[in-house]
Amino acid sequence: MKVEHIRAEKKINCFFKSEKKNRYPNFKVQPWTLNRFEQMGLTSLEIRRQRGDLIQLFKLNKIKEDITWCNEPNWLTPRDTKRSKLRCVIVASCKQRHNFFNNRKANVWNRLPDNTIAAESVDSFKIKYDQHQLRRPL
């Protein structure tokens, strides 16, 4: 009984493979490269992830979302009249913490200009962040 079941599965798999080849005869798998992203007008996954994370961090900073934190982000109080900075909490014995949300985005957040972080709304933050990214050299 098991042998018949295995044979049936093999026949079905062969059928679907042949159907896929018949539907897309000229389809060739090509690796995605930066040139293809640029040609299509898309940004890389890393840049999109960074932008999304910074938007979430802006929402958290402006208290737009209510989140129950296990450990709240550490914001350093400013020594002068400038804005407060997000502090990385990195423990040397635990390398997994380098990938935590707060640690992953602290340095990028601290490098943003003051006018970008002082935006009034999320949409204005997005616009100012995109303008900052365009001015920044790659």
Coordinates of C-alpha atoms in Angstrom, one line a residue:
M1 CA 0.0 0.0 0.0
K2 CA 2.8 2.4 0.8
V3 CA 4.6 1.6 -2.4
E4 CA 1.5 2.6 -4.4
H5 CA 1.2 5.8 -2.5
I6 CA 4.8 6.7 -3.2
R7 CA 4.4 5.9 -6.9
A8 CA 1.3 8.1 -7.1
E9 CA 3.2 11.0 -5.4
K10 CA 6.1 10.6 -7.9
K11 CA 3.6 10.7 -10.8
I12 CA 2.0 13.8 -9.5
N13 CA 5.3 15.6 -9.0
C14 CA 6.5 14.7 -12.5
F15 CA 3.2 16.0 -13.9
F16 CA 3.5 19.3 -12.1
K17 CA 7.1 19.7 -13.1
S18 CA 6.3 19.1 -16.8
E19 CA 3.3 21.5 -16.6
K20 CA 5.5 24.2 -15.1
K21 CA 8.0 23.8 -18.0
N22 CA 5.2 23.9 -20.5
R23 CA 3.7 27.1 -19.1
Y24 CA 7.0 29.0 -18.8
P25 CA 9.4 27.6 -21.4
N26 CA 11.7 30.7 -21.5
F27 CA 11.8 31.2 -17.8
K28 CA 15.3 31.2 -16.4
V29 CA 16.1 31.9 -12.8
Q30 CA 18.5 34.8 -12.5
P31 CA 19.9 36.3 -9.3
W32 CA 18.7 39.7 -8.2
T33 CA 21.4 42.3 -8.4
L34 CA 21.6 45.9 -7.4
N35 CA 21.5 46.8 -11.1
R36 CA 18.1 45.1 -11.5
F37 CA 16.8 46.9 -8.4
E38 CA 18.0 50.2 -9.9
Q39 CA 16.5 49.5 -13.3
M40 CA 13.1 48.7 -11.7
G41 CA 13.3 51.7 -9.4
L42 CA 13.3 49.6 -6.2
T43 CA 15.5 49.9 -3.1
S44 CA 17.2 47.0 -1.5
L45 CA 15.7 45.0 1.2
E46 CA 18.1 46.4 3.8
I47 CA 17.2 50.0 3.0
R48 CA 13.5 49.2 3.1
R49 CA 13.9 47.4 6.5
Q50 CA 15.9 50.3 7.9
R51 CA 13.3 52.9 6.8
G52 CA 10.5 50.8 8.3
D53 CA 12.3 50.4 11.6
L54 CA 13.1 54.1 11.8
I55 CA 9.4 54.9 11.2
Q56 CA 8.4 52.6 14.0
L57 CA 11.0 54.1 16.2
F58 CA 9.7 57.6 15.4
K59 CA 6.2 56.4 16.4
L60 CA 7.5 55.0 19.6
N61 CA 9.5 58.2 20.3
K62 CA 6.5 60.4 19.8
I63 CA 4.2 58.1 21.8
K64 CA 2.0 57.4 18.9
E65 CA 1.7 53.7 19.7
D66 CA 1.0 52.1 23.1
I67 CA 3.4 49.2 23.7
T68 CA 4.0 47.2 26.8
W69 CA 7.7 46.8 27.0
C70 CA 9.6 44.2 28.8
N71 CA 12.6 46.6 28.9
E72 CA 11.9 50.1 27.7
P73 CA 14.4 51.8 25.4
N74 CA 17.0 53.8 27.2
W75 CA 17.0 57.5 26.1
L76 CA 20.0 59.5 27.2
T77 CA 19.1 62.9 28.5
P78 CA 20.7 65.7 26.6
R79 CA 23.7 67.6 28.1
D80 CA 22.9 70.7 26.1
T81 CA 19.8 71.9 24.3
K82 CA 19.9 69.1 21.7
R83 CA 17.6 66.2 21.5
S84 CA 18.0 63.0 23.5
K85 CA 19.8 60.1 22.1
L86 CA 18.9 56.4 22.0
R87 CA 21.4 54.3 23.9
C88 CA 22.4 50.8 22.9
V89 CA 22.2 48.2 25.6
I90 CA 24.7 45.6 24.6
V91 CA 25.8 42.9 26.9
A92 CA 29.2 41.4 26.0
S93 CA 28.3 37.9 27.0
C94 CA 25.1 37.8 24.8
K95 CA 25.8 38.5 21.1
Q96 CA 22.2 37.9 20.2
R97 CA 21.3 41.2 21.7
H98 CA 23.1 43.0 18.9
N99 CA 20.1 42.1 16.7
F100 CA 17.4 43.5 19.1
F101 CA 15.3 46.3 17.7
N102 CA 16.7 49.0 20.0
N103 CA 20.3 48.0 19.5
R104 CA 19.9 47.5 15.7
K105 CA 18.6 51.0 15.1
A106 CA 20.3 53.1 17.8
N107 CA 23.3 54.3 15.8
V108 CA 21.2 55.0 12.7
W109 CA 18.6 57.0 14.8
N110 CA 21.4 59.0 16.5
R111 CA 22.9 60.0 13.1
L112 CA 19.6 61.5 11.8
P113 CA 19.5 65.3 11.7
D114 CA 17.5 67.1 14.3
N115 CA 14.9 68.5 11.9
T116 CA 14.0 65.0 10.7
I117 CA 13.4 63.7 14.3
A118 CA 11.5 66.9 15.2
A119 CA 8.9 66.2 12.5
E120 CA 5.3 66.7 13.6
S121 CA 3.7 63.7 11.9
V122 CA 4.7 60.4 10.6
D123 CA 4.2 61.5 7.0
S124 CA 6.5 64.5 7.4
F125 CA 9.1 62.2 9.1
K126 CA 8.9 60.0 6.0
I127 CA 9.4 62.9 3.6
K128 CA 12.3 64.4 5.6
Y129 CA 13.9 60.9 6.0
D130 CA 13.7 60.3 2.2
Q131 CA 15.2 63.8 1.6
H132 CA 18.0 63.0 4.0
Q133 CA 18.7 59.7 2.3
L134 CA 18.9 61.4 -1.1
R135 CA 21.4 63.9 0.1
R136 CA 23.5 61.3 1.8
P137 CA 26.4 59.9 -0.2
L138 CA 26.3 56.1 -0.8

